[in-house]
mmCIF file of C-alpha atoms in Angstrom:
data_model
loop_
_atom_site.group_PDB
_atom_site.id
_atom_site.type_symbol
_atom_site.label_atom_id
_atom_site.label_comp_id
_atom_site.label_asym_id
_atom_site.label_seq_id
_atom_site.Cartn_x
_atom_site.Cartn_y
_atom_site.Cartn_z
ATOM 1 C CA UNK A 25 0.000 0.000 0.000
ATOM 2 C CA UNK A 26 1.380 3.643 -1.133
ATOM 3 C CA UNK A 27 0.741 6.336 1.610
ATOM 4 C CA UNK A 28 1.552 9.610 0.334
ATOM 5 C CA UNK A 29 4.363 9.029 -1.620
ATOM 6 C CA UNK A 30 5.927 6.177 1.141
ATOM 7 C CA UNK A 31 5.191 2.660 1.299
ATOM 8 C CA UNK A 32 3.934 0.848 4.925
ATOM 9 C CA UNK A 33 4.491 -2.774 4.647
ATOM 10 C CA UNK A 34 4.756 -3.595 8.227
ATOM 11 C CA UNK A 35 2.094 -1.171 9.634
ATOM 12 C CA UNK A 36 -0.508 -3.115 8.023
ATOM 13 C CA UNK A 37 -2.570 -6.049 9.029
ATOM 14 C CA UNK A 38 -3.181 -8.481 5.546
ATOM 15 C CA UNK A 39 -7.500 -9.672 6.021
ATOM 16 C CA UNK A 40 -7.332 -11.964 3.396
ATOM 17 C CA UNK A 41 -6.548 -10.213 0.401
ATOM 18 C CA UNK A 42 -7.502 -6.452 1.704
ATOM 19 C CA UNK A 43 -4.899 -5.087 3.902
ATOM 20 C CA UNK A 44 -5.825 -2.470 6.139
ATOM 21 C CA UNK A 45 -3.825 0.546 8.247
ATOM 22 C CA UNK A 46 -3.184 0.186 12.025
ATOM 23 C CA UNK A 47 -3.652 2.827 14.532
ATOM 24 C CA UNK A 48 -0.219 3.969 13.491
ATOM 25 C CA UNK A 49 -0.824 4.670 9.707
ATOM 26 C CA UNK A 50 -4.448 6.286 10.508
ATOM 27 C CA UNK A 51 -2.134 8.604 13.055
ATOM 28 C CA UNK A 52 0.523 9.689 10.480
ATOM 29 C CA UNK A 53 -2.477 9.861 8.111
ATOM 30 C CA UNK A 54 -4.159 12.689 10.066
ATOM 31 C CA UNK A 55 -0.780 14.557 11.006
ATOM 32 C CA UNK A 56 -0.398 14.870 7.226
ATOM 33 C CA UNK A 57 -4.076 15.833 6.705
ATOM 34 C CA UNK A 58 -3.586 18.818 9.328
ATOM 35 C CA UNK A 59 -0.356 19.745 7.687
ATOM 36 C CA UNK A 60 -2.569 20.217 4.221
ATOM 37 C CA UNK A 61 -5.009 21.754 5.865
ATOM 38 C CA UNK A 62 -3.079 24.323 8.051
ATOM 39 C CA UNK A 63 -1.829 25.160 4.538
ATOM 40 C CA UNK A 64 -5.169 25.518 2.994
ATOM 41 C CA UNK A 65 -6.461 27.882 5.808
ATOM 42 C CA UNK A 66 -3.567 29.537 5.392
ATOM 43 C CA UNK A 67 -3.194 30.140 1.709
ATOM 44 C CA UNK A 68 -7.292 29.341 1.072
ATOM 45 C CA UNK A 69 -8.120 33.325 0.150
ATOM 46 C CA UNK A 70 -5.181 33.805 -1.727
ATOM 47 C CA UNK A 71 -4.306 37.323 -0.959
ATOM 48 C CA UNK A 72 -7.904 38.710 -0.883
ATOM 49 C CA UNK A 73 -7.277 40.419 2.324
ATOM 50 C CA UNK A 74 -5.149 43.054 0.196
ATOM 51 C CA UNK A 75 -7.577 43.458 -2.226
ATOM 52 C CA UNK A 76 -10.697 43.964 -0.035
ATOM 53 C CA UNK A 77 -8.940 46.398 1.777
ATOM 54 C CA UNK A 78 -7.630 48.475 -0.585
ATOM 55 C CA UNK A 79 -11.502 48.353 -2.678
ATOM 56 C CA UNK A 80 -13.081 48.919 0.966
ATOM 57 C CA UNK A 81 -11.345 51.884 1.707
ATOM 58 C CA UNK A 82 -11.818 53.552 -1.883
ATOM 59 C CA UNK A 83 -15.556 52.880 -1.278
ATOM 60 C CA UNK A 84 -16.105 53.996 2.142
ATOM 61 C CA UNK A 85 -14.086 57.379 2.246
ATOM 62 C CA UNK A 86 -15.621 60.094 -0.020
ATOM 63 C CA UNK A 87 -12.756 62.051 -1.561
ATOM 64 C CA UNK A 88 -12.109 65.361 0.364
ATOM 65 C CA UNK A 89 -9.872 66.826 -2.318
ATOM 66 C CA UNK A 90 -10.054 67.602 -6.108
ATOM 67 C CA UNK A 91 -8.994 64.216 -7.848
ATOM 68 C CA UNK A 92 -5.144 65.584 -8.936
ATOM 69 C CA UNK A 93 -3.883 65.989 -4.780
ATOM 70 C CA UNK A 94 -5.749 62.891 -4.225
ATOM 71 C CA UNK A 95 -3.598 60.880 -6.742
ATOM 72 C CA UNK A 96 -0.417 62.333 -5.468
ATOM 73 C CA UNK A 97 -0.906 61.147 -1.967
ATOM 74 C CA UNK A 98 -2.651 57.472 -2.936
ATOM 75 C CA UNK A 99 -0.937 54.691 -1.057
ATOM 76 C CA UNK A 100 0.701 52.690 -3.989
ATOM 77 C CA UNK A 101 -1.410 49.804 -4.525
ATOM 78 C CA UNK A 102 0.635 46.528 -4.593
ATOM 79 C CA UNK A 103 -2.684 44.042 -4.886
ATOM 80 C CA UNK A 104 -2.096 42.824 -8.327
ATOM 81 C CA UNK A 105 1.956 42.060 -7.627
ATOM 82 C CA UNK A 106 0.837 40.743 -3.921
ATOM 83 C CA UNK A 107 -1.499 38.318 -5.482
ATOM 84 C CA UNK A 108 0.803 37.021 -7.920
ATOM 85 C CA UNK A 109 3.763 36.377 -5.008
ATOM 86 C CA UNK A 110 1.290 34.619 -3.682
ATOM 87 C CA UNK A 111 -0.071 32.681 -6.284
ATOM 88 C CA UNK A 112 3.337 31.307 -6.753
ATOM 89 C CA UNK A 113 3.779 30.701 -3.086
ATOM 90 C CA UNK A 114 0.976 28.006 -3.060
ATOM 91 C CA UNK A 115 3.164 25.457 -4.437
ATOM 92 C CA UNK A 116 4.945 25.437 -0.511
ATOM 93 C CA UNK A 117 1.885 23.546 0.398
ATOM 94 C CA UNK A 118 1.437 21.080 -2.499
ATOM 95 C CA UNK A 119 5.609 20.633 -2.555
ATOM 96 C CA UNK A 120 8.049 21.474 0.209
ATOM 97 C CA UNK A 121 5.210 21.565 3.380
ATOM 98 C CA UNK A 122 4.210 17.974 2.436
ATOM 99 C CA UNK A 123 7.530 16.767 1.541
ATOM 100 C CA UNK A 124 7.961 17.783 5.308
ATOM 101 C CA UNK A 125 4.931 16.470 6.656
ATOM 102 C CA UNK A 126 5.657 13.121 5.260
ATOM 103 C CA UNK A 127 9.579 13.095 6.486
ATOM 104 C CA UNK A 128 8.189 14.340 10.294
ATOM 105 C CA UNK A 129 5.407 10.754 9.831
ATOM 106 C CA UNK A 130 8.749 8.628 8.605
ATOM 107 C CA UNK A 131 10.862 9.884 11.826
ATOM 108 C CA UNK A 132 8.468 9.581 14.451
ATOM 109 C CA UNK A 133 7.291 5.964 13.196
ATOM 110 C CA UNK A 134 11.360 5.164 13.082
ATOM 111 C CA UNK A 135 11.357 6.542 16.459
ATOM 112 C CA UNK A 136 8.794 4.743 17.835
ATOM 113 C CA UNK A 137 10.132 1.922 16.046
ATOM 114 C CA UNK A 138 13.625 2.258 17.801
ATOM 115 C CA UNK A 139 15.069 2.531 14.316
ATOM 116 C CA UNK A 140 17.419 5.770 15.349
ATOM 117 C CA UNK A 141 19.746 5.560 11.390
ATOM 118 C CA UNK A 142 16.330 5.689 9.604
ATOM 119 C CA UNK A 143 14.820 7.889 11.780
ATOM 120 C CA UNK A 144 18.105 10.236 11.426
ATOM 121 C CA UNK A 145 17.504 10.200 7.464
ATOM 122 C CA UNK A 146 14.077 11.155 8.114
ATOM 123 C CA UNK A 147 14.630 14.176 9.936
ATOM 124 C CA UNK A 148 17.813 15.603 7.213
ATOM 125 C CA UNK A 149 14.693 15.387 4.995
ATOM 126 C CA UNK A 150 12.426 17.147 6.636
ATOM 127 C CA UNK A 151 15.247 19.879 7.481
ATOM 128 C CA UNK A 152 15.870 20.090 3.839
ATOM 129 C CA UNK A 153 12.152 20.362 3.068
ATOM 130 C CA UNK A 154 12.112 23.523 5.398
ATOM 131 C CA UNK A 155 15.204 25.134 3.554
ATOM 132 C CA UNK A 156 13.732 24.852 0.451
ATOM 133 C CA UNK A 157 10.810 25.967 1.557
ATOM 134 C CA UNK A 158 12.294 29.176 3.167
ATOM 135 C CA UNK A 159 14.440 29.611 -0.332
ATOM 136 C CA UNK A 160 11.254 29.602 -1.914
ATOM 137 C CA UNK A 161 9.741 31.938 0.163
ATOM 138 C CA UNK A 162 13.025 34.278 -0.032
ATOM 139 C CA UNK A 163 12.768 34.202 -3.714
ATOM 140 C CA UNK A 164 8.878 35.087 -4.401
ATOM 141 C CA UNK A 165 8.751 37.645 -1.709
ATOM 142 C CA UNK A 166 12.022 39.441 -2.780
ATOM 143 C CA UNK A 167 10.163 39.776 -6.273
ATOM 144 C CA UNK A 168 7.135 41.464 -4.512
ATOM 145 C CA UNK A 169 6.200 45.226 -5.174
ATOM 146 C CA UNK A 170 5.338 45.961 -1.160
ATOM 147 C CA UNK A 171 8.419 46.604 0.917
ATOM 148 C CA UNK A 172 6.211 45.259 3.866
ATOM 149 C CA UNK A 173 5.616 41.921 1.925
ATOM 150 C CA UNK A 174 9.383 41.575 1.249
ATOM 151 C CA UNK A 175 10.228 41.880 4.584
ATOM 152 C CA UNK A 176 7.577 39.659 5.774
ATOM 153 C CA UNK A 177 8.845 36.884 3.634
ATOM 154 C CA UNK A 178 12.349 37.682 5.098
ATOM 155 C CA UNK A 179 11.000 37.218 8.587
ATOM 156 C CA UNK A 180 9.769 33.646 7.639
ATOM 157 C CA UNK A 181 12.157 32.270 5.808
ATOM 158 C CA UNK A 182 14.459 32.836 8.417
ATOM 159 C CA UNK A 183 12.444 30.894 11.020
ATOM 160 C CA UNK A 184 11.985 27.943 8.482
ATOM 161 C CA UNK A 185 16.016 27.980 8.375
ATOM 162 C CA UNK A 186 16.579 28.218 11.916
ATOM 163 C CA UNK A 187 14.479 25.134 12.294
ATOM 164 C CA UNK A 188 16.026 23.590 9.800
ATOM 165 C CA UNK A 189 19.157 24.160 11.026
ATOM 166 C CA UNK A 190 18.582 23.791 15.390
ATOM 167 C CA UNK A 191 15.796 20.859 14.871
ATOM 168 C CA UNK A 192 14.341 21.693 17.953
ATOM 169 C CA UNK A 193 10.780 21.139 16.619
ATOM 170 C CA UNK A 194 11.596 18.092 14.962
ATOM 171 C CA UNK A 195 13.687 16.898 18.018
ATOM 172 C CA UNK A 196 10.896 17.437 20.468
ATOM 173 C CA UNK A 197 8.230 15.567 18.759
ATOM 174 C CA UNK A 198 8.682 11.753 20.043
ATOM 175 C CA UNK A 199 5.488 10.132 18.691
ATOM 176 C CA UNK A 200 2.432 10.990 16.298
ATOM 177 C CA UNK A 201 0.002 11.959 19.101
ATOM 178 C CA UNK A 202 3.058 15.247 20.150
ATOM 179 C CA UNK A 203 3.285 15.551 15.668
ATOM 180 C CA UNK A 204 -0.845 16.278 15.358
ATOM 181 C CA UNK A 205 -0.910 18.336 18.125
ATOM 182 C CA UNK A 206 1.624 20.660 17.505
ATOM 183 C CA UNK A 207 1.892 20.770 13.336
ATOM 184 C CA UNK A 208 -0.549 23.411 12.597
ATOM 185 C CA UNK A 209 0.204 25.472 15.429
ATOM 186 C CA UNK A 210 3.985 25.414 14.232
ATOM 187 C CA UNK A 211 3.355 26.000 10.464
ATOM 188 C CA UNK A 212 1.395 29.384 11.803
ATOM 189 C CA UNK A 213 4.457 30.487 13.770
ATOM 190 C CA UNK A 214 6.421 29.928 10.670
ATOM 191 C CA UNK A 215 4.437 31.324 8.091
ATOM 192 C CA UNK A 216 2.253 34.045 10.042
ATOM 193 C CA UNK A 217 4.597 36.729 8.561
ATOM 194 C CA UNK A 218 3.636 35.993 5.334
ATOM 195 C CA UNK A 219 0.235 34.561 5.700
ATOM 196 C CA UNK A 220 -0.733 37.884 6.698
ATOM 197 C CA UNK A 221 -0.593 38.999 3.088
ATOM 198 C CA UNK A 222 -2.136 35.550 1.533
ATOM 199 C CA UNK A 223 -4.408 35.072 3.907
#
């Protein structure tokens, strides 16, 4: 049986010819669900928030001054360039965040499992997923129009690499229970900076 792009022979029990997940599998199975869903809440409006706000505030506040000042002292409006960062900045969840995911179900199963080489492997992975997800997220946001947007995706690609590179997070999580508890709450501290403009 194929489980999200990793195969679990030994987690399942073979009923005749159907072979179905243990507790385990289901476990990992929701700890990867929350991961994709975390991701969905967080990129589900897709940078709406900037556009509402900006048509919002043209449609609530009558203009006080003749048309020519008001152009002159317009905020720029950065919802066409935000939208597109952020279009491209979907693939995190589809690519990198699951590639993670899956590595963080791999190491706590080897864990659990006693298997401390495999489970070793499965944590470089996930470390590497979160580098490449913080170069990704360097790279679209340095391309953005909004100096606020930039540094936003500065601020969270640098806590994607410091995880990557202390592994507390991944270190601290012993078992699938401590993964689906604290996933979602940990992808929002890492990508709250830049959620805030996607979101």
């Amino acid at each position: 049986m194929i489980t999200l792009g990793w195969t679990s022979g030994a987690a399942e029990r073979n009923l005749g010819k159907v072979c179905t997940p243990d507790d385990k599998d289901l476990l990992m199975r929701r700890a990867i669900v929350a991961v994709l869903a975390g991701a969905t809440v967080l990129a589900g409006s897709a940078c709406d928030s900037d556009a509402t706000s900006t048509d919002t505030t043209a449609a609530s506040s009558p203009p006080s001054v003749a048309p020519s000042t008001a152009a002159n002292t317009a905020p720029p409006d950065y919802s066409a360039s935000t939208r597109l960062v952020c279009d491209k900045l979907k693939t995190l969840y589809t690519t990198e965040l699951r590639a993670f995911g899956t590595a963080m179900g791999k190491m706590v199963t080897y864990k659990e499992e006693k298997q401390t080489s495999e489970a070793e492997k499965a944590e470089r992975v996930a470390a590497g997923q979160l580098q490449a997800a913080a170069t990704k997220i360097r790279k679209e946001t340095a391309a953005a129009e909004n100096p606020d947007f930039q540094a936003a995706g500065k601020v969270s690609a640098a806590k994607l690499e410091t995880s990557a590179k202390d592994r507390k997070y991944m270190d601290k999580v012993k078992t699938l229970t401590d993964l689906n508890k604290s996933v979602e709450a940990q992808f929002t501290e890492w990508l709250n900076p830049v959620a805030g403009y996607c979101g």
